[in-house]
Short mmCIF file of C-alpha atoms in Angstrom, two decimals:
data_model
loop_
_atom_site.label_atom_id
_atom_site.label_comp_id
_atom_site.label_asym_id
_atom_site.label_seq_id
_atom_site.Cartn_x
_atom_site.Cartn_y
_atom_site.Cartn_z
CA MET A 1 -10.43 -9.98 18.14
CA ALA A 2 -6.86 -11.28 18.30
CA GLN A 3 -3.25 -10.28 17.73
CA LYS A 4 -2.57 -10.86 14.02
CA SER A 5 0.22 -10.28 11.56
CA TRP A 6 -0.06 -8.22 8.39
CA MET A 7 -0.27 -11.16 5.98
CA TYR A 8 -2.53 -13.25 8.18
CA SER A 9 -4.96 -10.34 8.29
CA VAL A 10 -4.90 -10.07 4.49
CA LEU A 11 -5.44 -13.78 3.87
CA GLU A 12 -8.22 -13.84 6.46
CA ALA A 13 -10.08 -11.27 4.35
CA VAL A 14 -9.36 -13.21 1.14
CA GLN A 15 -10.49 -16.47 2.73
CA TYR A 16 -13.81 -14.95 3.83
CA GLU A 17 -14.52 -13.40 0.43
CA MET A 18 -13.71 -16.68 -1.35
CA GLN A 19 -16.06 -18.52 0.99
CA GLN A 20 -18.85 -16.10 0.09
CA ASP A 21 -18.19 -16.16 -3.67
CA PRO A 22 -17.57 -19.60 -5.25
CA ASN A 23 -16.38 -17.95 -8.47
CA MET A 24 -13.58 -15.91 -6.93
CA LEU A 25 -10.02 -16.82 -7.98
CA TRP A 26 -6.56 -16.38 -6.43
CA ILE A 27 -3.45 -16.62 -8.61
CA PHE A 28 0.11 -16.79 -7.28
CA GLU A 29 3.68 -17.75 -8.09
CA LEU A 30 6.46 -18.83 -5.73
CA THR A 31 4.69 -17.63 -2.57
CA PRO A 32 1.90 -20.05 -1.48
CA PRO A 33 -1.22 -18.42 0.02
CA VAL A 34 -0.52 -19.78 3.49
CA ALA A 35 -0.36 -17.87 6.78
CA SER A 36 -0.12 -18.96 10.40
CA ASN A 37 -0.79 -16.99 13.55
CA PRO A 38 -0.41 -18.00 17.23
CA GLY A 39 -3.76 -19.12 18.63
CA LYS A 40 -5.47 -19.05 15.22
CA PRO A 41 -6.04 -21.77 12.60
CA VAL A 42 -3.58 -21.90 9.71
CA ILE A 43 -4.96 -20.33 6.53
CA ASN A 44 -4.10 -22.33 3.40
CA LEU A 45 -6.17 -21.12 0.45
CA GLU A 46 -4.87 -23.79 -1.93
CA THR A 47 -5.87 -26.62 0.40
CA GLU A 48 -9.25 -25.11 1.27
CA PHE A 49 -10.42 -24.08 -2.21
CA GLY A 50 -8.48 -26.38 -4.53
CA ARG A 51 -6.19 -25.74 -7.45
CA LYS A 52 -8.94 -24.75 -9.86
CA ARG A 53 -9.61 -21.63 -7.79
CA VAL A 54 -6.15 -21.11 -6.26
CA CYS A 55 -3.68 -21.43 -9.12
CA ASN A 56 0.11 -21.72 -8.88
CA THR A 57 1.43 -20.41 -12.18
CA GLY A 58 4.69 -20.26 -14.04
CA ILE A 59 6.97 -17.31 -13.39
CA ASP A 60 5.19 -14.81 -15.60
CA GLU A 61 3.86 -11.73 -13.78
CA TYR A 62 2.36 -10.21 -16.93
CA TRP A 63 0.35 -13.39 -17.53
CA MET A 64 -0.81 -13.39 -13.91
CA ALA A 65 -1.96 -9.78 -14.12
CA ALA A 66 -3.71 -10.38 -17.45
CA THR A 67 -5.49 -13.50 -16.22
CA VAL A 68 -6.89 -11.67 -13.21
CA LEU A 69 -8.11 -8.83 -15.42
CA GLY A 70 -9.67 -11.25 -17.92
CA ALA A 71 -11.43 -13.20 -15.18
CA SER A 72 -12.84 -10.00 -13.70
CA LEU A 73 -14.14 -8.85 -17.09
CA ALA A 74 -15.82 -12.24 -17.48
CA GLY A 75 -17.62 -11.78 -14.17
CA SER A 76 -15.37 -13.50 -11.62
CA ARG A 77 -13.71 -11.55 -8.84
CA ALA A 78 -10.00 -12.30 -8.90
CA ALA A 79 -6.79 -11.39 -7.11
CA THR A 80 -3.12 -12.11 -7.65
CA TYR A 81 0.03 -11.78 -5.58
CA ILE A 82 3.00 -10.31 -7.46
CA PRO A 83 6.27 -10.89 -5.53
CA TYR A 84 9.25 -8.56 -5.57
CA GLN A 85 10.93 -9.99 -8.66
CA GLY A 86 8.10 -8.82 -10.88
CA ALA A 87 6.61 -5.83 -9.08
CA LEU A 88 6.68 -3.62 -12.17
CA MET A 89 6.13 -6.32 -14.81
CA PRO A 90 2.30 -5.87 -14.78
CA PHE A 91 2.52 -2.08 -15.08
CA GLU A 92 1.97 -1.90 -18.84
CA LEU A 93 -1.12 -4.10 -18.67
CA ILE A 94 -2.64 -2.30 -15.68
CA GLN A 95 -1.90 1.11 -17.19
CA ASN A 96 -2.93 0.37 -20.76
CA TYR A 97 -5.93 -1.91 -20.21
CA ALA A 98 -7.24 -1.92 -16.64
CA GLY A 99 -7.02 1.85 -16.41
CA LYS A 100 -8.79 2.47 -19.73
CA LEU A 101 -11.35 -0.27 -20.38
CA ARG A 102 -14.15 1.32 -18.39
CA HIS A 103 -13.78 4.53 -20.40
CA MET A 104 -13.44 2.57 -23.65
CA THR A 105 -16.70 0.71 -22.94
CA GLY A 106 -18.65 3.81 -22.00
CA GLY A 107 -18.66 2.84 -18.34
CA LYS A 108 -20.08 -0.65 -18.89
CA ALA A 109 -17.02 -2.70 -17.95
CA SER A 110 -16.81 -3.90 -14.36
CA MET A 111 -13.36 -5.01 -13.23
CA PRO A 112 -13.33 -6.49 -9.71
CA ALA A 113 -9.60 -7.29 -9.95
CA VAL A 114 -6.96 -6.85 -7.24
CA TRP A 115 -3.22 -6.92 -7.84
CA ILE A 116 -1.23 -7.30 -4.62
CA ILE A 117 2.17 -5.79 -5.45
CA GLU A 118 4.95 -6.64 -3.02
CA MET A 119 7.31 -3.76 -2.17
CA THR A 120 10.24 -5.84 -0.94
CA GLY A 121 12.60 -3.55 -2.86
CA GLN A 122 12.15 -0.95 -0.11
CA THR A 123 14.02 -3.24 2.33
CA PRO A 124 17.79 -3.91 2.49
CA GLY A 125 19.39 -6.56 0.31
CA PHE A 126 17.48 -6.12 -2.96
CA ALA A 127 19.79 -4.03 -5.07
CA GLY A 128 19.87 -3.71 -8.84
CA GLN A 129 17.00 -5.11 -10.89
CA HIS A 130 15.13 -6.28 -7.77
CA SER A 131 15.11 -2.96 -5.94
CA CYS A 132 11.80 -1.75 -7.47
CA TYR A 133 11.76 1.24 -5.16
CA GLU A 134 9.16 3.30 -6.98
CA GLU A 135 6.01 1.12 -7.14
CA ASP A 136 3.86 3.57 -5.19
CA SER A 137 4.71 6.51 -7.46
CA PHE A 138 4.25 4.41 -10.60
CA TYR A 139 0.90 2.81 -9.81
CA MET A 140 -0.73 5.86 -8.21
CA HIS A 141 -0.14 7.67 -11.51
CA ILE A 142 -2.64 5.51 -13.47
CA PRO A 143 -6.07 7.04 -14.12
CA GLY A 144 -8.94 4.57 -13.69
CA VAL A 145 -7.14 2.38 -11.15
CA ARG A 146 -7.42 2.72 -7.39
CA THR A 147 -4.16 2.37 -5.46
CA VAL A 148 -4.06 1.57 -1.73
CA ILE A 149 -1.15 1.09 0.68
CA PRO A 150 -2.06 -0.06 4.20
CA SER A 151 0.43 0.44 7.02
CA THR A 152 -1.17 -1.68 9.76
CA PRO A 153 -2.62 -5.20 9.96
CA TYR A 154 -6.01 -3.68 10.82
CA ASP A 155 -6.05 -1.54 7.68
CA ALA A 156 -4.58 -4.39 5.64
CA LYS A 157 -7.60 -6.58 6.36
CA GLY A 158 -10.22 -3.85 6.02
CA LEU A 159 -8.77 -2.51 2.77
CA MET A 160 -8.58 -6.03 1.34
CA HIS A 161 -12.27 -6.63 2.08
CA ALA A 162 -13.09 -3.28 0.45
CA ALA A 163 -10.85 -3.97 -2.56
CA LEU A 164 -12.31 -7.42 -3.24
CA ARG A 165 -15.86 -6.04 -3.04
CA SER A 166 -15.18 -3.10 -5.32
CA PRO A 167 -16.10 -3.13 -9.04
CA ASP A 168 -12.94 -1.11 -9.71
CA PRO A 169 -9.48 -2.45 -10.60
CA ILE A 170 -7.26 -1.99 -7.55
CA VAL A 171 -3.50 -2.06 -7.02
CA TYR A 172 -2.96 -3.16 -3.42
CA LEU A 173 0.59 -2.28 -2.41
CA TYR A 174 2.19 -4.53 0.19
CA PRO A 175 5.07 -2.79 2.07
CA ALA A 176 7.07 -5.91 2.86
CA GLY A 177 8.99 -4.08 5.59
CA LEU A 178 5.80 -4.28 7.66
CA ARG A 179 5.54 -8.08 7.55
CA THR A 180 6.56 -8.36 11.22
CA LEU A 181 3.89 -5.94 12.48
CA ILE A 182 1.30 -7.45 14.85
CA GLU A 183 -1.78 -5.77 16.33
CA GLU A 184 -5.34 -6.44 17.45
CA VAL A 185 -7.51 -7.25 14.43
CA PRO A 186 -11.20 -8.27 14.53
CA ASP A 187 -12.11 -11.79 13.46
CA GLU A 188 -15.27 -10.64 11.69
CA PRO A 189 -15.13 -8.94 8.27
CA TYR A 190 -15.09 -5.13 8.10
CA VAL A 191 -14.31 -2.48 5.49
CA VAL A 192 -11.79 0.37 5.54
CA PRO A 193 -12.86 3.05 3.01
CA LEU A 194 -11.01 3.17 -0.29
CA ASP A 195 -10.94 6.97 -0.30
CA LYS A 196 -10.10 8.07 3.25
CA ALA A 197 -6.82 8.90 5.00
CA ALA A 198 -6.34 8.21 8.72
CA VAL A 199 -5.35 10.84 11.27
CA ARG A 200 -3.04 8.82 13.55
CA GLN A 201 -2.28 11.70 15.91
CA GLU A 202 -3.78 15.17 16.29
CA GLY A 203 -1.72 18.35 16.68
CA SER A 204 -1.54 22.03 15.85
CA ASP A 205 2.12 22.93 15.09
CA LEU A 206 2.99 20.62 12.22
CA THR A 207 1.36 18.10 9.86
CA ILE A 208 3.43 15.04 8.93
CA VAL A 209 2.07 12.90 6.08
CA SER A 210 3.34 9.46 5.12
CA SER A 211 2.13 6.03 4.01
CA GLY A 212 3.02 2.35 4.02
CA ALA A 213 6.46 1.49 5.35
CA GLY A 214 7.13 5.14 6.18
CA MET A 215 4.57 5.18 8.97
CA PRO A 216 6.45 3.34 11.77
CA GLU A 217 9.39 5.75 11.56
CA VAL A 218 7.05 8.74 11.35
CA LEU A 219 5.19 7.67 14.48
CA LYS A 220 8.49 7.12 16.25
CA ALA A 221 9.62 10.61 15.25
CA ALA A 222 6.27 12.10 16.27
CA LYS A 223 6.73 10.71 19.78
CA THR A 224 10.17 12.31 20.04
CA LEU A 225 8.84 15.64 18.81
CA THR A 226 5.84 15.47 21.16
CA ASP A 227 8.15 14.79 24.09
CA GLU A 228 10.06 17.94 23.10
CA GLY A 229 6.86 19.97 23.28
CA MET A 230 5.87 20.11 19.62
CA SER A 231 2.19 19.51 18.76
CA VAL A 232 2.31 17.13 15.78
CA GLU A 233 -0.53 15.91 13.58
CA VAL A 234 0.24 12.63 11.78
CA ILE A 235 -1.72 11.53 8.70
CA ASP A 236 -1.48 8.09 7.12
CA LEU A 237 -2.58 8.38 3.48
CA ARG A 238 -3.72 4.72 3.24
CA VAL A 239 -5.05 5.50 -0.25
CA LEU A 240 -2.82 7.00 -2.94
CA LYS A 241 -5.54 7.11 -5.58
CA GLU A 242 -8.03 8.57 -5.07
CA MET A 243 -6.13 10.62 -2.47
CA ASP A 244 -8.09 12.14 0.42
CA THR A 245 -7.34 15.79 -0.33
CA GLU A 246 -9.94 17.10 2.12
CA THR A 247 -8.25 15.62 5.19
CA LEU A 248 -4.86 16.93 4.08
CA VAL A 249 -6.13 20.46 3.38
CA ASN A 250 -8.04 20.63 6.69
CA SER A 251 -4.95 19.61 8.64
CA VAL A 252 -2.46 21.96 6.98
CA GLY A 253 -5.02 24.76 7.05
CA LYS A 254 -4.75 24.41 10.83
CA THR A 255 -1.00 23.82 11.30
CA LYS A 256 0.34 25.87 8.33
CA ARG A 257 3.31 23.49 8.11
CA LEU A 258 3.54 20.27 6.09
CA LEU A 259 6.28 17.65 6.15
CA THR A 260 5.92 14.66 3.83
CA VAL A 261 7.86 11.44 4.38
CA ASP A 262 8.18 8.80 1.63
CA GLN A 263 9.99 5.52 1.19
CA SER A 264 9.79 6.29 -2.54
CA TYR A 265 12.21 8.36 -4.63
CA TYR A 266 12.30 12.10 -3.96
CA THR A 267 11.24 13.17 -7.45
CA LEU A 268 7.50 12.66 -8.04
CA SER A 269 7.10 10.79 -4.76
CA PRO A 270 3.59 10.58 -3.22
CA GLY A 271 4.64 13.45 -0.98
CA ALA A 272 5.14 15.68 -4.01
CA GLU A 273 1.49 15.13 -4.94
CA VAL A 274 0.42 15.80 -1.35
CA ILE A 275 2.26 19.12 -1.33
CA ALA A 276 0.86 20.10 -4.74
CA ARG A 277 -2.72 19.44 -3.63
CA VAL A 278 -2.33 21.27 -0.34
CA ALA A 279 -0.46 24.23 -1.83
CA THR A 280 -3.31 24.95 -4.26
CA ASN A 281 -5.80 25.08 -1.38
CA VAL A 282 -3.89 26.53 1.60
CA ASP A 283 -2.25 29.97 1.60
CA GLY A 284 0.79 30.84 3.69
CA ALA A 285 1.94 27.32 4.56
CA LYS A 286 5.53 26.03 4.69
CA TYR A 287 6.59 22.73 3.14
CA LYS A 288 9.39 20.18 3.36
CA ARG A 289 9.97 16.70 1.92
CA VAL A 290 11.89 13.68 3.18
CA ALA A 291 12.30 10.80 0.72
CA PHE A 292 14.77 8.28 -0.68
CA PRO A 293 17.44 9.96 -2.83
CA ASP A 294 17.12 9.78 -6.61
CA ALA A 295 19.63 6.93 -6.87
CA PRO A 296 19.41 3.14 -7.30
CA PRO A 297 19.34 1.40 -3.90
CA PRO A 298 22.77 -0.09 -3.11
CA ALA A 299 23.41 -3.73 -2.24
CA SER A 300 25.12 -2.78 1.02
CA PRO A 301 22.49 -2.90 3.81
CA GLU A 302 24.43 -0.29 5.78
CA MET A 303 24.45 2.18 2.90
CA PHE A 304 20.84 1.40 2.05
CA LEU A 305 19.65 2.13 5.60
CA TRP A 306 21.68 5.35 5.64
CA MET A 307 19.81 6.50 2.52
CA ARG A 308 16.33 5.35 3.54
CA PRO A 309 14.29 7.90 5.55
CA ASN A 310 14.16 7.12 9.26
CA ALA A 311 12.95 8.74 12.47
CA ASP A 312 16.11 10.83 12.84
CA HIS A 313 15.65 12.28 9.35
CA VAL A 314 12.03 13.11 10.15
CA VAL A 315 12.88 14.73 13.49
CA GLY A 316 15.59 16.89 11.89
CA ALA A 317 13.31 18.05 9.08
CA ALA A 318 10.49 18.81 11.53
CA ARG A 319 12.77 20.92 13.72
CA ASP A 320 13.95 22.88 10.66
CA LEU A 321 10.38 23.48 9.57
CA VAL A 322 9.03 24.55 12.95
#
């Protein structure tokens, strides 16, 4: 057990799985698979496993996504890291092939492929064509593909172990705004379930649901609300597909109030799906959404941060709801 960063935790899981499986591949562009952590050995996948297994490609995110899928269909587990410039480039391939091949083969196709999609567009300074603010909404929409979005280094490692061991194709969303997070993470391998949300705080007055980069601000808001005397239950989705409806319904069935907080666009955000699932199962509840406005993120960091949901937005919405 040691204090570890988000990316170190991820690469530690990848390193272990590659050590166990000599056929596993890692494909990347621009961003080398290297991570350092105080008091821990540097992880360098390319140095450890060689360039035949850890491949630095040209700048072609569609090719990277296709190669990983092809390798998995041929029997080799494979993962790739798609940086912010190409976060939506693989969408057509993942939607049209990865999401459908198991059905097209009558359930025979096994696809142990993982696409790590960087969500840098949800941080200031990436306006225009690099903003890519809607990856979570886009990828969670694809039938046949699991979509996960860890919000802590602990979950990042456990979900990566689970993803690499799964026979299913998995989009693994990386909220780049969390890259500075550090927490206690076990050295040994462990699995976080691919179908279970996490209750971060229990309460009885209000349920707040978020995921990924939304979680730090939600937890900050929950502390403020708790100090004011409100009993707040906080749920971290962790998995967008298949979403843990049972945990959501049980919570809102108790609190009768649901506030969703997304770093995605307001329309068809993950929170919209959360509310839809809960509303069909819980009578007499009240609902409210906080999300990024339906507008392209601006280049100005000040304007961007004004638009992006923060703890103050969450506190205000919670007070209105309760």
